[in-house]
């Protein structure tokens, strides 16, 4: 796999190949920790850490050495240009710049099953978050996710109002860390002068100390896409079902329907 | 399966391919009495039949590749959209795959249909290794299996460790409601301290990473919170809603499980289609190679028998003259 990666990178002509050539020599001795395992596998005779003082270096096959240097050059370029994103990464954009793995897990795995590679864990795929700043930041960063889409991802806003089970809760930057269970209601996102309102059907909201808010909901629709006549019809239907329900299960289902439709109603009117 | 069929075809043709054994072939294939049209057509007939079947295999595998490619396109979009779903939970609770608990449940996700490369075998290998990893005195590990292929492989040695097995997951297009009902089923019927979901994460069309996602039960979360780490910060969070903290944490755990399971099932389905695409692609390429070899053999056989006939005629004619 490391070989394929090298070929791809070599084929791609980065526009900034010229000026960064001088950087290659300085960075060759420090291969990036991300890719050194791959290269260790692919270029076994070269070894993961070529040092200039190593006397065995001259004995190593020349081709491996050159390939390793060129690959390290490309890595150096990637490290320096990762922010400018001058090329598309060969793998999906889910991988962060520095995948970390739980080291205790990897070690325990290697002891029990040395032949198979340890599986990845979610930590490797998560973008790292900034730590709690000492002063209250000016904006709140909101991630609003649904099973089918990430409605808002790392959007900087002034305030969000979430429909917690204990009532509408306003969240400003610097809010205390909270885990809130949500009931069907309106989520409004305030950014400058504009307000976007979504009707969400329950979920959870996590507010972290570093002014990051995650809202996870099952369904969300913008308010203007709700049809009032259907809401009234549904409310009447479920109230009728509730009164005629016999078993506990039917009662519970009808109650949920009533709750949802009355919340929709108040969302449209309120 | 298609590869095995191709290999069988190749082995059957091995005696036919070497040029020195053409005479041996002629004598061994069919005796002269059974040949109504002459030996020439019989031996080429056999090669022609082989070529027809290999060509059909090639067509089928090419069609399967196209189907897998179109299914992959559809499901890849949904899998990538669902990736944001489990990240808030990992941001809040961290990830503790090396957690030490008494009751482990390994949820293995696999496909129902075959011909998808090695992804089901890697999932099963990972699950078995996890079982070994989490084994210990008065600890138990059980399996919940989604998908026919892993069930067939695991049931051979671990039949008594099966808690639940679910098949035909993809009969209807995957959606969150179905997966949440499934998650509810699992949570109700299975006692667990930690759930480990094993699946293949879709990284690209040619690369699938075996991944383990861990979901802890509320009691295990409390225990881990005491020992510190990411979960230790959980106490600093205010709890809004619900009567007690434990009720909210329980809801949180169940919600986390259904979200992680949803993403895992989608990723695995993506990986399955991608693996099937590449398996069918290599299969049709091999069929094409085999077809080329068979064509050469066919032509050689045909020309050799024509030459032999000519030689017979000419030698017969010259014997008459001379």
Coordinates of C-alpha atoms in Angstrom, one line a residue:
Chain A
X1 CA 0.0 0.0 0.0
X2 CA 2.9 2.3 0.7
X3 CA 4.2 1.8 -2.8
X4 CA 0.9 2.8 -4.4
X5 CA 0.8 5.8 -2.3
X6 CA 4.3 6.8 -3.4
X7 CA 3.5 6.4 -7.0
X8 CA 0.4 8.6 -6.7
X9 CA 2.2 11.3 -5.0
X10 CA 5.1 11.2 -7.5
X11 CA 2.7 11.5 -10.4
X12 CA 1.0 14.5 -9.1
X13 CA 2.8 17.7 -10.0
X14 CA 2.5 20.1 -7.2
X15 CA 2.7 23.7 -8.4
X16 CA 5.0 24.6 -5.5
X17 CA 7.6 21.9 -6.2
X18 CA 10.3 24.5 -6.9
X19 CA 10.7 26.6 -3.8
X20 CA 10.2 23.8 -1.3
X21 CA 13.0 21.7 -2.7
X22 CA 15.4 23.2 -0.2
X23 CA 13.1 22.1 2.6
X24 CA 13.5 18.5 1.6
X25 CA 17.0 18.2 2.8
X26 CA 16.3 19.5 6.3
X27 CA 13.2 17.3 6.7
X28 CA 14.6 14.0 5.3
X29 CA 16.0 13.0 8.6
X30 CA 12.7 13.3 10.4
X31 CA 10.1 11.2 8.6
X32 CA 6.6 12.0 9.6
X33 CA 5.3 9.7 12.3
X34 CA 2.1 9.1 10.4
X35 CA 3.7 7.4 7.4
X36 CA 6.8 5.9 8.9
X37 CA 5.1 2.5 9.6
X38 CA 4.0 2.3 6.0
X39 CA 7.4 3.1 4.8
X40 CA 9.0 0.8 7.2
X41 CA 6.9 -2.0 5.7
X42 CA 7.5 -0.9 2.1
X43 CA 11.2 -0.2 2.4
X44 CA 12.3 -2.7 4.8
X45 CA 15.9 -2.7 3.9
X46 CA 16.1 1.1 4.3
X47 CA 14.8 1.1 7.9
X48 CA 12.5 3.7 9.3
X49 CA 15.1 6.3 10.5
X50 CA 17.9 7.0 8.1
X51 CA 20.4 9.2 9.9
X52 CA 23.3 10.9 8.2
X53 CA 25.9 9.5 10.5
X54 CA 24.8 5.9 9.9
X55 CA 27.8 4.1 8.2
X56 CA 25.5 1.4 6.9
X57 CA 23.6 3.9 4.9
X58 CA 26.0 3.6 2.0
X59 CA 25.6 -0.1 1.8
X60 CA 21.8 0.0 1.5
X61 CA 20.4 -0.3 -1.9
X62 CA 20.6 3.0 -3.6
X63 CA 17.1 2.8 -5.1
X64 CA 15.4 2.3 -1.8
X65 CA 17.3 5.3 -0.4
X66 CA 16.4 7.6 -3.3
X67 CA 12.8 6.5 -3.1
X68 CA 12.7 7.1 0.6
X69 CA 14.2 10.5 0.2
X70 CA 11.8 11.5 -2.5
X71 CA 8.9 10.2 -0.6
X72 CA 10.0 12.1 2.5
X73 CA 10.3 15.2 0.2
X74 CA 6.7 14.7 -0.8
X75 CA 5.8 14.2 2.9
X76 CA 7.5 17.5 3.8
X77 CA 5.6 19.2 1.1
X78 CA 2.4 17.7 2.4
X79 CA 3.2 18.8 5.9
X80 CA 3.9 22.3 4.8
X81 CA 1.1 22.6 2.4
X82 CA -1.6 20.7 4.2
X83 CA -3.3 23.9 5.1
X84 CA -3.4 25.2 1.5
X85 CA -4.8 22.0 0.2
X86 CA -3.2 22.3 -3.2
X87 CA -4.1 18.7 -4.1
X88 CA -6.8 16.2 -3.4
X89 CA -5.7 13.6 -0.9
X90 CA -5.8 10.1 -2.4
X91 CA -8.0 8.8 0.5
X92 CA -11.3 9.9 1.7
X93 CA -11.4 13.2 3.6
X94 CA -12.5 11.4 6.7
X95 CA -8.9 10.8 7.9
X96 CA -7.4 13.6 9.9
X97 CA -3.8 14.8 9.6
X98 CA -2.6 12.8 12.6
X99 CA -4.5 9.6 13.4
X100 CA -3.8 8.5 16.9
X101 CA -4.7 5.2 18.3
X102 CA -5.3 4.0 21.8
X103 CA -1.9 2.7 22.7
X104 CA -3.0 0.4 25.5
X105 CA -5.4 -1.3 23.1
X106 CA -2.8 -1.7 20.4
X107 CA -0.3 -3.2 22.8
X108 CA -2.7 -5.6 24.3
X109 CA -3.8 -6.6 20.8
X110 CA -0.2 -7.2 19.7
X111 CA 0.4 -9.4 22.7
X112 CA -2.6 -11.6 22.1
X113 CA -2.7 -11.6 18.3
X114 CA 0.6 -10.6 16.9
X115 CA -0.1 -11.8 13.3
X116 CA -3.1 -9.6 12.6
X117 CA -3.0 -5.8 12.4
X118 CA -5.0 -4.2 15.2
X119 CA -8.3 -2.7 13.9
X120 CA -8.8 1.0 13.9
X121 CA -10.9 2.7 16.5
X122 CA -13.1 5.8 16.2
X123 CA -10.4 8.0 17.8
X124 CA -8.4 7.6 14.6
X125 CA -11.1 9.2 12.6
X126 CA -12.1 12.1 14.8
X127 CA -10.9 15.7 14.1
X128 CA -9.2 16.9 17.3
X129 CA -11.0 19.7 19.1
X130 CA -9.4 22.8 20.6
X131 CA -8.9 22.8 24.4
X132 CA -10.9 25.0 26.7
X133 CA -9.7 28.6 26.1
X134 CA -9.0 30.8 29.1
X135 CA -11.2 33.6 28.0
X136 CA -14.8 33.2 26.7
X137 CA -14.7 33.1 22.9
X138 CA -16.9 35.4 20.9
X139 CA -18.6 32.7 18.8
X140 CA -20.2 29.4 19.5
X141 CA -19.2 26.5 17.2
X142 CA -22.2 24.4 16.4
X143 CA -22.3 20.9 14.9
X144 CA -25.9 19.9 14.0
X145 CA -26.0 16.3 12.8
X146 CA -28.7 14.0 11.6
X147 CA -28.5 10.4 10.5
X148 CA -28.8 11.5 6.9
X149 CA -26.7 14.6 6.8
X150 CA -24.6 16.9 8.8
X151 CA -26.9 19.9 8.7
X152 CA -24.3 22.3 10.2
X153 CA -20.8 21.4 10.8
X154 CA -18.5 23.6 12.8
X155 CA -20.5 26.7 12.0
X156 CA -19.7 29.8 14.1
X157 CA -22.8 31.4 15.5
X158 CA -23.8 33.8 18.2
X159 CA -26.4 31.7 19.9
X160 CA -28.6 28.6 19.7
X161 CA -31.8 27.9 21.4
X162 CA -32.4 24.2 22.0
X163 CA -35.6 22.6 23.1
X164 CA -34.5 20.6 26.1
X165 CA -36.9 18.5 28.1
X166 CA -36.8 21.1 30.8
X167 CA -37.8 23.9 28.4
X168 CA -36.2 26.1 25.8
X169 CA -32.5 26.6 26.6
X170 CA -30.4 29.4 25.2
X171 CA -26.7 28.6 24.6
X172 CA -24.2 31.3 24.3
X173 CA -20.4 31.1 24.0
X174 CA -18.9 30.2 27.3
X175 CA -21.9 28.2 28.4
X176 CA -21.2 25.7 31.2
X177 CA -20.6 22.1 29.9
X178 CA -24.0 20.4 29.7
X179 CA -25.6 17.2 28.4
X180 CA -29.2 18.0 27.5
X181 CA -31.9 15.6 26.4
X182 CA -34.1 17.2 23.8
X183 CA -37.8 17.0 23.3
X184 CA -39.7 17.7 20.0
X185 CA -39.4 21.4 19.4
X186 CA -37.8 24.2 17.6
X187 CA -34.1 24.7 17.4
X188 CA -33.1 28.2 16.4
X189 CA -29.7 29.2 15.3
X190 CA -28.9 32.9 15.6
X191 CA -26.1 34.3 13.5
X192 CA -25.8 38.0 13.4
X193 CA -29.2 39.2 12.3
X194 CA -30.4 36.0 10.7
X195 CA -32.3 33.3 12.5
X196 CA -32.7 29.8 11.1
X197 CA -35.3 27.6 12.7
X198 CA -35.6 23.9 12.5
X199 CA -38.2 21.6 14.0
X200 CA -36.4 18.7 15.5
X201 CA -37.8 15.4 16.8
X202 CA -35.9 14.7 20.0
X203 CA -32.2 13.9 20.4
X204 CA -29.3 15.0 22.5
X205 CA -27.3 18.1 22.8
X206 CA -23.8 18.3 24.2
X207 CA -22.3 21.6 25.1
X208 CA -18.6 21.5 25.8
X209 CA -16.5 23.8 27.9
X210 CA -14.6 25.0 24.8
X211 CA -17.8 26.6 23.3
X212 CA -18.5 23.7 21.0
X213 CA -22.1 22.5 20.8
X214 CA -23.1 19.2 19.3
X215 CA -26.8 18.7 18.6
X216 CA -27.7 15.2 17.5
X217 CA -31.3 14.8 16.3
X218 CA -33.1 12.1 14.4
X219 CA -35.2 14.3 12.1
X220 CA -35.1 18.0 11.4
X221 CA -37.0 20.1 9.0
X222 CA -36.9 23.9 8.5
X223 CA -40.0 25.4 9.9
X224 CA -41.2 26.8 6.5
X225 CA -41.5 23.3 5.1
X226 CA -44.1 22.2 7.5
X227 CA -47.7 22.1 6.3
X228 CA -50.2 23.5 8.9
X229 CA -53.2 21.6 7.6
X230 CA -51.4 18.2 7.9
X231 CA -50.4 19.2 11.4
X232 CA -54.0 19.9 12.5
X233 CA -55.2 16.7 10.9
X234 CA -52.5 14.6 12.6
X235 CA -53.2 16.2 15.9
X236 CA -56.9 15.4 15.7
X237 CA -56.2 11.9 14.5
X238 CA -53.8 11.1 17.4
X239 CA -56.1 12.7 20.1
X240 CA -58.8 10.5 18.8
X241 CA -56.5 7.5 18.9
X242 CA -55.5 8.3 22.5
X243 CA -59.0 8.4 23.7
X244 CA -59.9 5.1 22.1
X245 CA -56.6 3.4 23.0
X246 CA -57.0 0.3 25.1
X247 CA -53.6 -1.3 25.7
X248 CA -50.6 0.5 27.3
X249 CA -48.6 0.2 24.1
X250 CA -51.4 1.9 22.0
X251 CA -51.7 4.6 24.7
X252 CA -48.0 5.3 24.6
X253 CA -47.9 5.5 20.9
X254 CA -50.9 7.7 20.7
X255 CA -49.4 9.9 23.4
X256 CA -46.2 10.3 21.4
X257 CA -48.2 11.3 18.4
X258 CA -50.1 13.9 20.4
X259 CA -47.0 15.3 21.9
X260 CA -45.3 15.6 18.5
X261 CA -48.2 17.2 16.8
X262 CA -48.8 19.7 19.5
X263 CA -45.2 20.6 19.5
X264 CA -45.4 21.1 15.7
X265 CA -48.5 23.2 16.2
X266 CA -46.8 25.5 18.7
X267 CA -43.7 25.7 16.5
X268 CA -45.9 27.0 13.7
X269 CA -47.8 29.5 15.8
X270 CA -45.0 30.5 18.3
Chain B
X1 CA -16.8 -19.0 -6.6
X2 CA -16.3 -17.6 -10.1
X3 CA -12.5 -17.8 -9.6
X4 CA -12.8 -21.4 -8.5
X5 CA -14.8 -22.2 -11.6
X6 CA -12.1 -20.5 -13.8
X7 CA -9.4 -22.4 -12.0
X8 CA -11.2 -25.7 -12.7
X9 CA -11.5 -24.8 -16.3
X10 CA -7.8 -24.0 -16.5
X11 CA -6.8 -27.3 -14.9
X12 CA -9.0 -29.2 -17.3
X13 CA -7.3 -27.6 -20.2
X14 CA -3.8 -28.1 -19.0
X15 CA -3.2 -31.3 -21.0
X16 CA -4.6 -29.6 -24.1
X17 CA -2.4 -26.6 -23.9
X18 CA 1.1 -28.1 -24.3
X19 CA 1.9 -28.5 -28.1
X20 CA 3.7 -31.8 -27.6
X21 CA 0.7 -33.6 -26.3
X22 CA -1.5 -32.9 -29.2
X23 CA -1.3 -36.5 -30.4
X24 CA -1.9 -37.7 -26.9
X25 CA -5.0 -35.6 -26.8
X26 CA -6.3 -36.9 -30.0
X27 CA -6.1 -40.5 -28.8
X28 CA -7.2 -39.8 -25.3
X29 CA -10.1 -37.5 -25.9
X30 CA -12.6 -39.6 -27.9
X31 CA -12.2 -42.8 -29.7
X32 CA -12.7 -42.8 -33.5
X33 CA -15.9 -44.8 -33.4
X34 CA -17.7 -42.2 -31.4
X35 CA -16.7 -39.4 -33.8
X36 CA -19.3 -38.9 -36.4
X37 CA -17.7 -35.8 -38.0
X38 CA -14.1 -36.8 -37.5
X39 CA -11.6 -36.2 -34.7
X40 CA -10.9 -32.6 -35.8
X41 CA -14.3 -31.3 -34.8
X42 CA -14.5 -33.2 -31.5
X43 CA -11.3 -31.8 -29.9
X44 CA -12.0 -28.3 -31.1
X45 CA -15.6 -28.7 -29.9
X46 CA -14.4 -29.3 -26.4
X47 CA -12.2 -26.2 -26.5
X48 CA -15.1 -24.3 -28.1
X49 CA -17.4 -25.3 -25.2
X50 CA -14.8 -24.1 -22.7
X51 CA -14.5 -20.8 -24.5
X52 CA -18.2 -20.3 -24.4
X53 CA -18.5 -20.9 -20.7
X54 CA -15.5 -18.7 -19.9
X55 CA -17.0 -15.9 -22.1
X56 CA -20.3 -16.3 -20.2
X57 CA -18.5 -16.1 -16.9
X58 CA -16.8 -12.9 -18.1
X59 CA -20.0 -11.3 -19.1
X60 CA -21.7 -12.2 -15.8
X61 CA -18.8 -10.9 -13.7
X62 CA -18.7 -7.7 -15.7
X63 CA -22.4 -7.2 -15.2
X64 CA -22.0 -7.8 -11.4
X65 CA -19.2 -5.2 -11.3
X66 CA -21.5 -2.6 -13.0
X67 CA -24.3 -3.4 -10.5
X68 CA -22.0 -3.2 -7.6
X69 CA -20.6 0.1 -8.9
X70 CA -24.0 1.7 -9.1
X71 CA -25.1 0.4 -5.7
X72 CA -21.8 1.8 -4.3
X73 CA -22.4 5.2 -5.7
X74 CA -25.8 5.4 -4.0
X75 CA -24.8 4.1 -0.6
X76 CA -21.5 5.9 -0.4
X77 CA -23.3 9.3 -0.3
X78 CA -25.4 8.1 2.6
X79 CA -22.4 6.6 4.5
X80 CA -20.4 9.8 4.2
X81 CA -23.4 11.8 5.4
X82 CA -23.8 9.6 8.4
X83 CA -20.2 10.0 9.5
X84 CA -21.0 13.1 11.5
X85 CA -23.4 11.1 13.6
X86 CA -21.1 9.3 15.9
X87 CA -18.5 12.0 16.3
X88 CA -20.2 14.0 19.0
X89 CA -20.4 10.9 21.2
X90 CA -16.7 10.3 20.7
X91 CA -16.0 13.9 21.5
X92 CA -18.0 13.6 24.7
X93 CA -17.1 10.2 26.0
X94 CA -13.8 9.5 24.3
X95 CA -13.1 6.0 23.1
X96 CA -12.0 3.2 25.4
X97 CA -11.4 0.0 23.4
X98 CA -9.1 -1.4 26.0
X99 CA -11.8 -1.2 28.8
X100 CA -11.8 -4.1 31.2
X101 CA -15.3 -5.3 31.8
X102 CA -16.9 -8.6 32.8
X103 CA -19.5 -8.9 30.0
X104 CA -18.4 -8.2 26.5
X105 CA -20.7 -8.5 23.6
X106 CA -19.1 -8.4 20.1
X107 CA -21.4 -7.2 17.4
X108 CA -20.0 -8.4 14.1
X109 CA -21.4 -6.8 10.9
X110 CA -21.0 -8.7 7.7
X111 CA -22.8 -9.1 4.4
X112 CA -25.5 -11.6 3.4
X113 CA -24.2 -12.3 -0.1
X114 CA -20.9 -13.6 -1.1
X115 CA -18.4 -12.8 -3.9
X116 CA -17.3 -9.7 -2.1
X117 CA -13.6 -10.4 -1.6
X118 CA -12.1 -10.9 1.9
X119 CA -14.0 -8.4 4.0
X120 CA -16.2 -10.9 5.8
X121 CA -13.2 -13.0 6.7
X122 CA -11.3 -10.0 8.1
X123 CA -14.4 -9.1 10.2
X124 CA -14.5 -12.6 11.5
X125 CA -10.8 -12.7 12.2
X126 CA -11.0 -9.4 14.1
X127 CA -14.0 -10.7 16.1
X128 CA -12.2 -13.9 17.1
X129 CA -9.1 -11.9 18.0
X130 CA -11.2 -9.5 20.1
X131 CA -12.7 -12.5 21.9
X132 CA -9.3 -13.8 22.7
X133 CA -8.3 -10.3 23.9
X134 CA -11.2 -9.9 26.2
X135 CA -11.1 -13.4 27.6
X136 CA -10.1 -13.9 31.1
X137 CA -11.2 -15.4 34.4
X138 CA -14.9 -14.8 35.2
X139 CA -15.3 -12.7 32.0
X140 CA -17.6 -13.7 29.3
X141 CA -17.8 -12.7 25.7
X142 CA -20.8 -13.2 23.5
X143 CA -21.5 -12.7 19.8
X144 CA -24.3 -10.8 18.1
X145 CA -24.0 -11.4 14.4
X146 CA -25.5 -9.3 11.6
X147 CA -25.3 -11.0 8.2
X148 CA -25.2 -14.5 6.8
X149 CA -21.5 -14.8 6.0
X150 CA -20.1 -14.1 9.5
X151 CA -22.8 -16.3 11.0
X152 CA -21.7 -19.2 8.8
X153 CA -18.0 -18.7 9.8
X154 CA -18.5 -18.1 13.5
X155 CA -21.1 -20.8 14.1
X156 CA -18.5 -23.5 13.4
X157 CA -16.4 -22.9 16.6
X158 CA -18.4 -20.6 18.7
X159 CA -22.0 -21.9 18.5
X160 CA -22.6 -21.7 22.2
X161 CA -21.5 -18.0 22.4
X162 CA -24.1 -16.8 20.0
X163 CA -26.7 -14.5 21.6
X164 CA -28.5 -13.2 18.6
X165 CA -28.1 -13.5 14.8
X166 CA -29.8 -11.3 12.3
X167 CA -29.8 -11.8 8.6
X168 CA -31.4 -10.1 5.5
X169 CA -30.5 -6.6 6.8
X170 CA -30.4 -5.1 3.4
X171 CA -33.6 -6.4 2.0
X172 CA -35.1 -2.9 2.3
X173 CA -32.8 0.1 1.8
X174 CA -31.1 0.9 5.1
X175 CA -32.6 3.6 7.2
X176 CA -32.2 4.8 10.7
X177 CA -35.6 3.6 11.9
X178 CA -34.8 0.0 11.0
X179 CA -31.4 0.2 12.7
X180 CA -32.8 1.8 15.8
X181 CA -35.4 -1.0 16.1
X182 CA -32.6 -3.5 15.7
X183 CA -30.5 -1.7 18.3
X184 CA -33.4 -1.7 20.7
X185 CA -33.8 -5.5 20.2
X186 CA -30.2 -6.1 21.0
X187 CA -30.1 -3.8 24.0
X188 CA -33.3 -5.5 25.4
X189 CA -32.2 -9.1 25.0
X190 CA -28.5 -9.0 25.7
X191 CA -26.8 -8.3 29.0
X192 CA -23.7 -6.3 28.4
X193 CA -21.1 -4.1 30.1
X194 CA -19.4 -3.2 26.8
X195 CA -20.5 -3.6 23.2
X196 CA -17.8 -3.8 20.6
X197 CA -19.0 -3.3 17.1
X198 CA -16.7 -4.8 14.4
X199 CA -17.2 -3.6 10.9
X200 CA -15.2 -2.6 7.8
X201 CA -14.9 1.1 7.4
X202 CA -15.0 2.4 3.9
X203 CA -11.9 4.4 3.2
X204 CA -11.8 4.2 -0.6
X205 CA -13.0 1.9 -3.4
X206 CA -9.9 -0.3 -2.9
X207 CA -9.3 0.0 0.8
X208 CA -11.4 -1.0 3.7
X209 CA -10.2 -0.7 7.3
X210 CA -11.4 -3.2 10.0
X211 CA -12.6 -1.0 12.8
X212 CA -13.9 -1.6 16.3
X213 CA -16.2 0.9 18.0
X214 CA -16.8 0.5 21.7
X215 CA -20.1 1.5 23.5
X216 CA -20.2 1.2 27.2
X217 CA -23.2 0.5 29.4
X218 CA -24.0 3.3 31.9
X219 CA -22.6 1.4 34.8
X220 CA -19.3 0.8 33.0
X221 CA -19.3 4.5 32.2
X222 CA -19.6 5.4 35.9
X223 CA -16.8 3.0 36.7
X224 CA -14.5 4.4 34.0
X225 CA -15.3 7.9 35.0
X226 CA -13.8 7.2 38.4
X227 CA -10.6 6.0 36.9
X228 CA -10.2 9.3 35.0
X229 CA -9.3 10.1 31.4
X230 CA -11.8 11.5 29.0
X231 CA -14.7 10.0 30.9
X232 CA -13.5 11.5 34.1
X233 CA -14.6 14.9 32.8
X234 CA -18.1 13.6 32.4
X235 CA -18.9 14.7 36.0
X236 CA -18.2 18.3 35.1
X237 CA -21.1 18.3 32.7
X238 CA -24.5 19.5 33.9
X239 CA -27.4 17.2 33.1
X240 CA -30.5 18.8 31.8
X241 CA -33.7 16.9 31.5
X242 CA -34.9 13.6 32.9
X243 CA -35.4 12.9 36.5
X244 CA -32.1 11.5 37.4
X245 CA -28.6 11.5 36.0
X246 CA -28.6 7.8 35.5
X247 CA -31.7 7.9 33.4
X248 CA -30.2 10.4 31.1
X249 CA -27.0 8.5 30.9
X250 CA -28.9 5.4 30.0
X251 CA -30.8 7.1 27.3
X252 CA -27.5 8.5 26.1
X253 CA -25.9 5.1 26.0
X254 CA -28.7 3.6 24.0
X255 CA -28.8 6.5 21.6
X256 CA -25.0 6.3 21.1
X257 CA -25.3 2.6 20.3
X258 CA -28.0 3.1 17.7
X259 CA -26.1 6.0 16.0
X260 CA -22.8 4.1 16.0
X261 CA -24.6 0.9 14.7
X262 CA -26.2 2.9 11.9
X263 CA -23.0 4.4 10.7
X264 CA -21.3 1.0 11.0
X265 CA -23.9 -0.8 9.0
X266 CA -23.8 1.8 6.2
X267 CA -20.0 1.7 6.1
X268 CA -20.0 -2.0 6.0
X269 CA -22.5 -2.0 3.1
X270 CA -20.3 0.4 1.3
X271 CA -17.2 -1.8 1.8
X272 CA -19.1 -4.8 0.6
X273 CA -20.1 -3.1 -2.6
X274 CA -16.6 -1.8 -3.2
X275 CA -15.0 -5.2 -2.4
X276 CA -17.5 -6.9 -4.8
X277 CA -16.6 -4.4 -7.5
X278 CA -12.9 -5.1 -7.3
X279 CA -13.4 -8.9 -6.9
X280 CA -15.6 -9.0 -10.0
X281 CA -13.2 -6.8 -11.9
X282 CA -10.3 -9.1 -11.3
X283 CA -12.5 -12.1 -12.1
X284 CA -13.5 -10.7 -15.5
X285 CA -9.9 -9.8 -16.2
X286 CA -8.8 -13.3 -15.4
X287 CA -11.6 -14.7 -17.6
X288 CA -10.4 -12.5 -20.4
X289 CA -6.8 -13.8 -20.0
X290 CA -8.1 -17.4 -20.0
X291 CA -10.2 -16.7 -23.1
X292 CA -7.1 -15.5 -24.9
X293 CA -5.2 -18.6 -23.9
X294 CA -8.1 -20.8 -25.0
X295 CA -8.3 -19.0 -28.3
X296 CA -4.7 -19.7 -29.0
X297 CA -5.1 -23.4 -28.0
X298 CA -8.2 -23.6 -30.2
X299 CA -6.4 -22.2 -33.2
X300 CA -3.4 -24.4 -32.6
X301 CA -5.6 -27.5 -32.3
X302 CA -7.5 -26.7 -35.4
X303 CA -4.5 -26.0 -37.5
X304 CA -2.6 -29.1 -36.2
X305 CA -5.5 -31.4 -37.1
X306 CA -5.9 -29.8 -40.6
X307 CA -2.2 -30.3 -41.1
X308 CA -2.4 -33.9 -40.1
X309 CA -5.3 -34.5 -42.4
X310 CA -3.4 -32.9 -45.3
X311 CA -0.4 -35.0 -44.5
X312 CA -2.5 -38.1 -44.5
X313 CA -4.1 -37.3 -47.8
X314 CA -0.8 -36.3 -49.5
X315 CA 1.1 -39.3 -48.2
X316 CA -1.8 -41.5 -49.3
X317 CA -1.8 -39.9 -52.7
X318 CA 2.0 -40.2 -53.1
X319 CA 1.8 -43.8 -51.9
X320 CA -0.7 -44.5 -54.7
X321 CA 1.5 -42.7 -57.3
X322 CA 4.8 -44.0 -56.1

